[in-house]
Short mmCIF file of C-alpha atoms in Angstrom, two decimals:
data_model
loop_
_atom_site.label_atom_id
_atom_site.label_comp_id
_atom_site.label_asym_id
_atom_site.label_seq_id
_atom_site.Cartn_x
_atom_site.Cartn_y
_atom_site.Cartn_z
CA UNK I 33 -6.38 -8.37 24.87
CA UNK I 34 -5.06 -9.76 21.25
CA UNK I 35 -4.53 -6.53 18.90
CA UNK I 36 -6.34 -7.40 15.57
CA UNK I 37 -3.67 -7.82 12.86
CA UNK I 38 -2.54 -4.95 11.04
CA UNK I 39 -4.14 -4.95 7.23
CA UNK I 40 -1.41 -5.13 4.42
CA UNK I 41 -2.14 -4.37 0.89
CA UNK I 42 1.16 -4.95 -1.98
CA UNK I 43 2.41 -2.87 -4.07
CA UNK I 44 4.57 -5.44 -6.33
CA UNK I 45 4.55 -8.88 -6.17
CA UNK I 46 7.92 -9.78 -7.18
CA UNK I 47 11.09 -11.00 -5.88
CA UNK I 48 11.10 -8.76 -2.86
CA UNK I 49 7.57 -10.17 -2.09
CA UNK I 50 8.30 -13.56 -2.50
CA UNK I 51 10.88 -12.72 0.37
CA UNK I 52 8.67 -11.74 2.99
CA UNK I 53 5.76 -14.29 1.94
CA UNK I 54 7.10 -16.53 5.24
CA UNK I 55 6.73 -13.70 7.36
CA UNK I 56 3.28 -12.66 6.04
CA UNK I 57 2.29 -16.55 5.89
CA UNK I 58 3.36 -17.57 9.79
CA UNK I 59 3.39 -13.98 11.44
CA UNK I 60 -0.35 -13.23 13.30
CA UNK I 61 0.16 -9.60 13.81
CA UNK I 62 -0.11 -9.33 9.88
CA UNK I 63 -2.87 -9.92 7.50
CA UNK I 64 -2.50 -9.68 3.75
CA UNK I 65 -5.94 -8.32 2.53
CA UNK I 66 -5.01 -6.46 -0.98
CA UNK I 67 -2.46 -6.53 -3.59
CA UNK I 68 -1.57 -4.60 -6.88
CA UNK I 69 0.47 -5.89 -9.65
CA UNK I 70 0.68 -5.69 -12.95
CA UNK I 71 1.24 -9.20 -14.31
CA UNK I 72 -2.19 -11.31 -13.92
CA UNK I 73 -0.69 -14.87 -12.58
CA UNK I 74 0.65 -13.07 -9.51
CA UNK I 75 -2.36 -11.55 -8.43
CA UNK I 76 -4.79 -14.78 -8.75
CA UNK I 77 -2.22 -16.60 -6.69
CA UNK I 78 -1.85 -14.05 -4.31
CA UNK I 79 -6.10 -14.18 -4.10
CA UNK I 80 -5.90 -18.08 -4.04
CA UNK I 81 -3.06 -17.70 -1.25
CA UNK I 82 -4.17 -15.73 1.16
CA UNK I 83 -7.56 -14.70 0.34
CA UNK I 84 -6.63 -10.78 -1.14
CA UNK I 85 -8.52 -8.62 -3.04
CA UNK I 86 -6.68 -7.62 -5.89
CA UNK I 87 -5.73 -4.87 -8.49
CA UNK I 88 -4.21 -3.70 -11.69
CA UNK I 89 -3.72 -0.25 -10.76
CA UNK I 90 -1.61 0.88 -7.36
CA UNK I 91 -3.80 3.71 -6.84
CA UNK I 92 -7.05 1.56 -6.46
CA UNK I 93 -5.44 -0.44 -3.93
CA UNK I 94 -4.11 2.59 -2.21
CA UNK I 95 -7.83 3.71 -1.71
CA UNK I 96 -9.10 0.45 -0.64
CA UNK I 97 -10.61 1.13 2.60
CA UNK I 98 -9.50 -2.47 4.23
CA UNK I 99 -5.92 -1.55 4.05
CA UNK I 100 -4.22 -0.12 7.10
CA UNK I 101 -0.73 0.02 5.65
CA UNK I 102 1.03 -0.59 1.92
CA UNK I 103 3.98 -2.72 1.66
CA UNK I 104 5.89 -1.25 -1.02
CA UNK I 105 7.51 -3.90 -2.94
CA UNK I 106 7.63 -2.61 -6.58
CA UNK I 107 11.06 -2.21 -8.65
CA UNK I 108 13.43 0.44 -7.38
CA UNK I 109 12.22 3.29 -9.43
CA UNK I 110 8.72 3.15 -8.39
CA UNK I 111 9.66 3.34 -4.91
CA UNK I 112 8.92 7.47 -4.21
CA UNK I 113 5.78 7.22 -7.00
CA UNK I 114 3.96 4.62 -4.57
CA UNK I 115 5.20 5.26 -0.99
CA UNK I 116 3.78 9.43 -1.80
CA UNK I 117 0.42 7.28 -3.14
CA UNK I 118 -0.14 5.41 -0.20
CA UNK I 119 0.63 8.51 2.16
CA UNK I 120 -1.68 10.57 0.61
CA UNK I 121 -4.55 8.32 0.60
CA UNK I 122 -3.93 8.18 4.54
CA UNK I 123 -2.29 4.37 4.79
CA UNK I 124 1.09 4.11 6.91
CA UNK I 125 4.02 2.52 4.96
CA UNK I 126 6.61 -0.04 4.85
CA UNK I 127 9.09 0.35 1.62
CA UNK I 128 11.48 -1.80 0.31
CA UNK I 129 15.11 -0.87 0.37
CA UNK I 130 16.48 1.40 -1.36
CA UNK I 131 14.33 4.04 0.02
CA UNK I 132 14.74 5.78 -3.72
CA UNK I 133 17.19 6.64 -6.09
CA UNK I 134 17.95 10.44 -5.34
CA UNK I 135 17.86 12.14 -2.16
CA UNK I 136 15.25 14.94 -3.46
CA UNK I 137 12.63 12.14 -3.35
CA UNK I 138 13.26 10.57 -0.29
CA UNK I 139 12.72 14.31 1.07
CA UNK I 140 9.97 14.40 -0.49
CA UNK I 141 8.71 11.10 0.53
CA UNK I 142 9.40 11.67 4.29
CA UNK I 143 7.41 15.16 3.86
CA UNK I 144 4.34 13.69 2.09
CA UNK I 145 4.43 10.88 5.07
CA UNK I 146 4.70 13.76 7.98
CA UNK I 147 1.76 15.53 6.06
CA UNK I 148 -0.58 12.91 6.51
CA UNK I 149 0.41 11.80 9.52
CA UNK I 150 1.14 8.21 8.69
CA UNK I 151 4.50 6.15 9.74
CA UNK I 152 6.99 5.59 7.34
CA UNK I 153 9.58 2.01 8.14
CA UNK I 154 11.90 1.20 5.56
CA UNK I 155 12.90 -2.31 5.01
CA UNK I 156 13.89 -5.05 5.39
CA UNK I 157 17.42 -4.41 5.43
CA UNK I 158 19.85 -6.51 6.93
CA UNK I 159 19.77 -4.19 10.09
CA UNK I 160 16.96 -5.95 11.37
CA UNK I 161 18.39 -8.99 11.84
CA UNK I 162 18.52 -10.11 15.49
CA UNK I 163 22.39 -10.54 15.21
CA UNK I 164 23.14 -6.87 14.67
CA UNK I 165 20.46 -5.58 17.17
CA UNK I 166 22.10 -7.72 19.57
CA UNK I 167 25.63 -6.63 18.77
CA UNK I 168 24.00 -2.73 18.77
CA UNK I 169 23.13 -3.68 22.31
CA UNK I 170 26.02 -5.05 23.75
CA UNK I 171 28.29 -2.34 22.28
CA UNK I 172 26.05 0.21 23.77
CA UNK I 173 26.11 -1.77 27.45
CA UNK I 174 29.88 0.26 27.46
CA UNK I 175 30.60 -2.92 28.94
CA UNK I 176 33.69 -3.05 26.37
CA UNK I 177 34.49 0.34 25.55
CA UNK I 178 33.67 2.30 22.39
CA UNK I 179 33.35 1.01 18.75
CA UNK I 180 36.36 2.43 16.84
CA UNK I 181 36.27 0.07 13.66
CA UNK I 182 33.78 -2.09 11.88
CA UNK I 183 34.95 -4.36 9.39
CA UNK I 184 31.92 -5.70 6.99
CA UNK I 185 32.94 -8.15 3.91
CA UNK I 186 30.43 -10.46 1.54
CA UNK I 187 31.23 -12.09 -1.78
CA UNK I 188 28.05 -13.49 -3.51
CA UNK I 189 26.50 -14.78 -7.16
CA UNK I 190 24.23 -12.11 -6.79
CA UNK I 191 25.37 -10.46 -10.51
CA UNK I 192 24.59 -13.72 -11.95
CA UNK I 193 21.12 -14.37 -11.05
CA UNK I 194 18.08 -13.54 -13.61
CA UNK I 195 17.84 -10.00 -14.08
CA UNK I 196 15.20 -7.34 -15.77
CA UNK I 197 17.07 -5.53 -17.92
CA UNK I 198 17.31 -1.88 -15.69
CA UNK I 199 18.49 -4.18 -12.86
CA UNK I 200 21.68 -4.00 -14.93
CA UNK I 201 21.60 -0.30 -15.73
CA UNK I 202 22.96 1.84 -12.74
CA UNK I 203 21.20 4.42 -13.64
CA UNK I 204 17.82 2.51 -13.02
CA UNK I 205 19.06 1.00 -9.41
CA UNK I 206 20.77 -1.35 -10.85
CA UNK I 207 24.19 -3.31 -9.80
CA UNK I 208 25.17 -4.15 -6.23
CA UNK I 209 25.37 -0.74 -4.80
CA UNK I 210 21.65 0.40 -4.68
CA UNK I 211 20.88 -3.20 -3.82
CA UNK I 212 23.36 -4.44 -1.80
CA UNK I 213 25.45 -1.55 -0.11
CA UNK I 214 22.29 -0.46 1.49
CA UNK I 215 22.24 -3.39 3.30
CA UNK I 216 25.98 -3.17 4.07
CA UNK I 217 25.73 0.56 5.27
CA UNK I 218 22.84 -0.14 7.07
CA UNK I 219 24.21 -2.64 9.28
CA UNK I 220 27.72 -0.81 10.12
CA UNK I 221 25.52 2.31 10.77
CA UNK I 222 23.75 0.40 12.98
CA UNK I 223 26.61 -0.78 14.81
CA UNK I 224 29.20 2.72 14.45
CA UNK I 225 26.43 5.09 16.57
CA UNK I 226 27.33 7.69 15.01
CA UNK I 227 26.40 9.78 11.70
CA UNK I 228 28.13 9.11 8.34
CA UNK I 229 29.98 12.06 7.27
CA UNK I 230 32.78 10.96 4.85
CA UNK I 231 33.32 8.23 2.36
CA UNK I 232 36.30 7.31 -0.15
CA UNK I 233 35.23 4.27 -2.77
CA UNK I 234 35.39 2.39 -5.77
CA UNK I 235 33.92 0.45 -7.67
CA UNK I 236 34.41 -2.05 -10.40
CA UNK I 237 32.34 -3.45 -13.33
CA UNK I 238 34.60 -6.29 -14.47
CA UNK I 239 32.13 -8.26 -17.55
CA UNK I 240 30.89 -6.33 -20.54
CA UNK I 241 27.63 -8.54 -20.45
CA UNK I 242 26.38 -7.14 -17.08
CA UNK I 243 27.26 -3.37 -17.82
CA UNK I 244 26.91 -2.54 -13.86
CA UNK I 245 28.65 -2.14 -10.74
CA UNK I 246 29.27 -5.87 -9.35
CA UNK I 247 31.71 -5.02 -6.73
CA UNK I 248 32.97 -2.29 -4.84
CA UNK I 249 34.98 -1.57 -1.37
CA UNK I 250 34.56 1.99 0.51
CA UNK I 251 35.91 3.08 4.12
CA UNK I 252 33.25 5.22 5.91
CA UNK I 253 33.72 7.69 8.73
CA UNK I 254 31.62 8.58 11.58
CA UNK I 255 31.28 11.87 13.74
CA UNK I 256 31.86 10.12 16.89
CA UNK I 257 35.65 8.68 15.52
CA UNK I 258 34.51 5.82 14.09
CA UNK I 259 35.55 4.67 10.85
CA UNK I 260 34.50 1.19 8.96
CA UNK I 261 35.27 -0.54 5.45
CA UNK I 262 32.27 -2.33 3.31
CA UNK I 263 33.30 -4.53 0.66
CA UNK I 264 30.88 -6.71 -1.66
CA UNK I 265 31.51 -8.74 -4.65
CA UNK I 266 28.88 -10.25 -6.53
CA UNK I 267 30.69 -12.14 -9.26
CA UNK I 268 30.04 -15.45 -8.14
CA UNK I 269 33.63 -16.83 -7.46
CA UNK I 270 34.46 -16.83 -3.85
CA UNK I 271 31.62 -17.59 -1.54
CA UNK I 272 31.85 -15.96 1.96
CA UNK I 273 29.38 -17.59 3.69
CA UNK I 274 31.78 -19.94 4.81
CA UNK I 275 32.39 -17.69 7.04
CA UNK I 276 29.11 -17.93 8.45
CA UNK I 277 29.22 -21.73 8.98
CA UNK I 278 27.42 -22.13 5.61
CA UNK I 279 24.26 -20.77 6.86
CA UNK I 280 22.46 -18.63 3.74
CA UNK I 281 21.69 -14.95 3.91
CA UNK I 282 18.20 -16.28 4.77
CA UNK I 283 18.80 -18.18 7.26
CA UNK I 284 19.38 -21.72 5.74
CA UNK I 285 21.55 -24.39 5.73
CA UNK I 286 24.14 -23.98 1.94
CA UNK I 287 25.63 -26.31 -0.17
CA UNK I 288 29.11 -24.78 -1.18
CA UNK I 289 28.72 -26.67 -4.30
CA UNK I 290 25.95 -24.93 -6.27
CA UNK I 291 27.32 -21.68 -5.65
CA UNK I 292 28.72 -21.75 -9.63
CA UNK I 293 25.06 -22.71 -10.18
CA UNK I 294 24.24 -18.91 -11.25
CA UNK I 295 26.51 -18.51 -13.83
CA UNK I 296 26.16 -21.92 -15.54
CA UNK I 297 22.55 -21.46 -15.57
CA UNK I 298 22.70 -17.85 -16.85
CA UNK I 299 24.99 -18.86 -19.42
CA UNK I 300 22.38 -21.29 -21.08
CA UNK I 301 19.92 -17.80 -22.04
CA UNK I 302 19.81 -16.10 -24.76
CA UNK I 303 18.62 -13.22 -24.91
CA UNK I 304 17.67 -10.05 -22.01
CA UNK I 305 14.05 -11.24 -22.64
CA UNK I 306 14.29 -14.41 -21.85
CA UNK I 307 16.27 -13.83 -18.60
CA UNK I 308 13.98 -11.44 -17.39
CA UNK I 309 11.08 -14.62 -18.35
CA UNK I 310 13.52 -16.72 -15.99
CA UNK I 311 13.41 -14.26 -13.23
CA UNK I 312 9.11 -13.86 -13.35
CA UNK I 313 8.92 -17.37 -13.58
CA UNK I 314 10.82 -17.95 -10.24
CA UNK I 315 9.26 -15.09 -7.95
CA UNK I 316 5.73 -14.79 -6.16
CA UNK I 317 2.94 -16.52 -9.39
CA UNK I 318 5.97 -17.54 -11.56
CA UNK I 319 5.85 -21.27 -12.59
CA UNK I 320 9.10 -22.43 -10.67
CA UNK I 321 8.23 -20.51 -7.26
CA UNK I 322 8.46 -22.26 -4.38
CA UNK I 323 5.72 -21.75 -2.43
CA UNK I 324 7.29 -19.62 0.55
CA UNK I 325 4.49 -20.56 3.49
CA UNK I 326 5.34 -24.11 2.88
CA UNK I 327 9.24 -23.59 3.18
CA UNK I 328 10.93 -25.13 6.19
CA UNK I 329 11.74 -22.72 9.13
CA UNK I 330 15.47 -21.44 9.08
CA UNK I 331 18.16 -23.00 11.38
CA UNK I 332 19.91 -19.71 11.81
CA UNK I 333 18.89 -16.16 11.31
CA UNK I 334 19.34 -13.52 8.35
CA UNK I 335 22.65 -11.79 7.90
CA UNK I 336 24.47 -10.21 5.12
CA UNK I 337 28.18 -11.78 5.26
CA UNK I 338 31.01 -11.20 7.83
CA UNK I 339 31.17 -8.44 10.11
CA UNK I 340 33.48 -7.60 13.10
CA UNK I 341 32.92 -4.60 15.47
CA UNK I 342 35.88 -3.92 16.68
CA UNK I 343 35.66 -2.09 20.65
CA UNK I 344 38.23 -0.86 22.75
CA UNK I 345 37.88 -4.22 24.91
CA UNK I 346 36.91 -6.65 22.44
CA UNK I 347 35.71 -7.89 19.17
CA UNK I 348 32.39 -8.42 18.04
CA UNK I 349 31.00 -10.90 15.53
CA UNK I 350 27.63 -11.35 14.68
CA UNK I 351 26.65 -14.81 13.52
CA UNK I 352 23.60 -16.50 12.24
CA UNK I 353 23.21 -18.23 15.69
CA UNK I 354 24.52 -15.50 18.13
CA UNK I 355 27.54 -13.19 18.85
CA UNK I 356 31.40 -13.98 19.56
CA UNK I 357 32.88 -12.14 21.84
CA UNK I 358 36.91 -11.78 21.42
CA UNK I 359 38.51 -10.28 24.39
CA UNK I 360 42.13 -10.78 25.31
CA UNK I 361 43.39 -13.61 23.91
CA UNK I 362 39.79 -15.68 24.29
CA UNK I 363 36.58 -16.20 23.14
CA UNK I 364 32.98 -16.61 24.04
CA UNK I 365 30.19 -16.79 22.26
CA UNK I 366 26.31 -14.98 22.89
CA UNK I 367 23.78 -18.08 21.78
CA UNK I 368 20.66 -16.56 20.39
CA UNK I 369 17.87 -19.24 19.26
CA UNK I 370 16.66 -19.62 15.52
CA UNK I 371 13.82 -17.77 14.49
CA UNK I 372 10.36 -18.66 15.08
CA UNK I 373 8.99 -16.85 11.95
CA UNK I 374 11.64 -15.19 9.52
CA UNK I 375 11.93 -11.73 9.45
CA UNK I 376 9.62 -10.76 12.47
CA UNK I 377 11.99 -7.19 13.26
CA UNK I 378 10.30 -5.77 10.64
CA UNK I 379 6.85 -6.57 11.88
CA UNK I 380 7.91 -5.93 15.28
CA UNK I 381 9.13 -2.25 14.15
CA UNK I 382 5.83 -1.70 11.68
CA UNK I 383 3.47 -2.44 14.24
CA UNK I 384 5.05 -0.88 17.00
CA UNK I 385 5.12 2.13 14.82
CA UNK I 386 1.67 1.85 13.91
CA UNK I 387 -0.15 0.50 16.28
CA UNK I 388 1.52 2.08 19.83
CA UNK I 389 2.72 5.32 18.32
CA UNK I 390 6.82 4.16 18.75
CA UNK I 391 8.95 5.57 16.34
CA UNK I 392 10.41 3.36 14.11
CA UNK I 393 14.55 3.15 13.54
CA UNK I 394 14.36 2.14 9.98
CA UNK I 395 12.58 5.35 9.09
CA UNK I 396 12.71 7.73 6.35
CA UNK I 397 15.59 9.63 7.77
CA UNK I 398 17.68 6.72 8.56
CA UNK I 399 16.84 5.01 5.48
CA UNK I 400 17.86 8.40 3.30
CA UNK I 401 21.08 8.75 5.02
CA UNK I 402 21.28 4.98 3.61
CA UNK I 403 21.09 6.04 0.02
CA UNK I 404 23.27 9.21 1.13
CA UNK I 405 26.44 6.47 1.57
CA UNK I 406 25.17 4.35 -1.51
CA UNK I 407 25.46 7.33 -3.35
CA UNK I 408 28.54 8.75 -2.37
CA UNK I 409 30.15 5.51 -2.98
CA UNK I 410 29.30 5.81 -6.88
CA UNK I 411 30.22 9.67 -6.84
CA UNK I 412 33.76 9.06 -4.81
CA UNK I 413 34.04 6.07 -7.54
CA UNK I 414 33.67 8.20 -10.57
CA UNK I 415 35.62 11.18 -9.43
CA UNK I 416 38.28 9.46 -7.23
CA UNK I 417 38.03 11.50 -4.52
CA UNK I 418 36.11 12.08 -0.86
CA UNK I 419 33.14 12.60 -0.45
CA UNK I 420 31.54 14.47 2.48
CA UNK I 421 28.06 13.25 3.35
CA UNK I 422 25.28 15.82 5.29
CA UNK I 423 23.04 13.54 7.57
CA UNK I 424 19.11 14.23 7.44
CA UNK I 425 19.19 15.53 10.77
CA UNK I 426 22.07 18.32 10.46
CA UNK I 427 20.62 19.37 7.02
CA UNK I 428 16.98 19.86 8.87
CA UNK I 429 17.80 21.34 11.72
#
């Protein structure tokens, strides 16, 4: 017998949202029936798109009986305010990454989850992506030893696209480490097994215009011997995704060529208010949004740059299209076929979650011990030193 789809309601219809419109659009175990934001276009498309009753406050659409579960998709900062909203009025939750900004709300978000008895996924993050789940598997087969070293590397434009203003202040989640380590720590934790116990960073923030953290590089070690470097750029020179046989971090085909796009384009506004009107105006309502159910399916799945896992008896590579496997000398490679609806992990984890009771991966322990790296990169940064991380589960024991 066909479950009946699970009811979302949206908290934040902004870029994140406009991310995940394919998956709500194309995936039937999901059914959009609310959303809150706070700008008016985005809610009367979002009730012309998929038929949603809308909201101006969060709260209201927290108590809206329809709703099953609350996407959380609002601004970083907001994250712990809306997640403890939507647990309280009984509705399970999937947040957007970063889980918060400080570790004393995600404990208190996991708590106010456990004490209504809802299920708490966090994501997306790049973990979900088939590539790495397969790689997770085939490293735990034992079929070629233990994972010693995981090598993860992306350079991006991501500095240079339109920005709110606190998307350039640190201290408000701004800059690539709140937005983009996660994703990078997520996926080697994924892969490593273990728990993250010690980092050594730093960062850099390289143009007096965008007064944030646009690159860093860290090496991370794990309890079970371990140990892994992250490094990200976001300054919009080199482009790794060569790497990745041009396919996109979504999934799609890449012209190298408009990769200096961002920073000619940024460099024709004038002001912080009329970058931030460039950034509304291309996410979910804004008047250069493409519509994302109409967008054509991706050749290759979602990743987040180059990564090797390296094992005792070979190396792996995830790839948009499947896994190489490097093992004395040769090479083979683990095909895995395109996805049918983008970003379908997360639904399969949500409604697994919700719906049969399975506990999730991405939940709020594994998503706070997440921030617990992103974090210790910026304090090993600013104090040039180690920095000994305590995972969820040792400090809760």
């Amino acid at each position: 017998m066909t479950e009946p789809p699970l009811r979302i309601g949206v908290i934040g219809l902004g870029r994140a949202f406009s991310l995940m419109v394919p998956t709500f659009a194309h995936d039937p175990r999901v059914r959009i029936v609310a959303g809150f934001d706070p700008r008016d276009e985005p809610r009367r498309r979002l009730a012309s798109d998929f038929g949603a009753a809308t909201y101006g406050q969060a709260e209201a659409l927290c108590r809206d009986p329809a709703v099953e579960a609350v996407y959380v998709a609002s601004p970083h900062q907001f994250h712990a305010e809306h997640v403890q909203m939507a647990a309280r009025n009984g509705k399970h939750v999937l947040a957007e990454k970063p889980m918060a900004l400080r570790l004393a709300e995600c404990d208190a978000m996991i708590r106010t989850c456990d004490e209504a008895r809802v299920k708490l996924v966090v994501g997306h993050c790049h973990s979900f992506d088939t590539p790495y789940l397969h790689t997770r598997e085939l490293i735990r087969s034992g079929n070629y030893g233990a994972v010693r070293m995981i090598h993860a590397f992306n350079y991006t434009d991501f500095l240079y696209r339109p920005r709110r203003p606190e998307e350039l202040r640190t201290q408000d989640g701004g800059g690539v480490v709140f937005s983009q380590a996660a994703h990078q720590i997520d996926v080697v934790r994924l892969l490593a097994g273990g728990n993250l116990v010690r980092v050594r960073a730093t960062t850099a923030a390289w143009d007096a215009a965008r007064p944030t953290e646009g690159a860093y590089s860290a090496m991370l070690w794990f309890d079970n011997g371990c140990f892994a470097t992250v490094v990200y750029s976001g300054y919009a020179h080199y482009d790794s995704d060569e790497w990745c046989g041009w396919i996109g971090e979504m999934g799609q085909p890449k012209d190298p060529a408009r990769h200096g796009s961002a920073r000619a384009r940024l460099g024709s506004i004038g002001s912080p208010q009329q970058e931030a009107e460039l950034k509304a105006a291309t996410t979910y309502g804004g008047s250069g949004y493409r519509d994302g159910r109409s967008e054509p399916l991706p050749v290759g799945h979602q990743h987040f740059g180059a990564v090797v896992a390296s094992c005792e008896r070979a190396d792996l590579r995830p790839m948009p299209d499947g896994v190489w496997i490097d093992s004395n000398g040769g090479g083979e490679k683990v095909g895995i076929a395109p996805p049918a609806v983008p970003r379908s992990e997360v639904i399969d984890e949500l409604v697994a979650a919700v719906r049969h009771e399975q506990a999730p991966l991405h939940d709020g322990s594994w998503a706070r011990d997440t921030l617990a790296g992103c974090l210790a990169i910026l304090e090993s940064a600013r104090d040039h030193a180690d920095v000994h991380v305590q995972p969820y589960a040792r400090i809760h024991a």
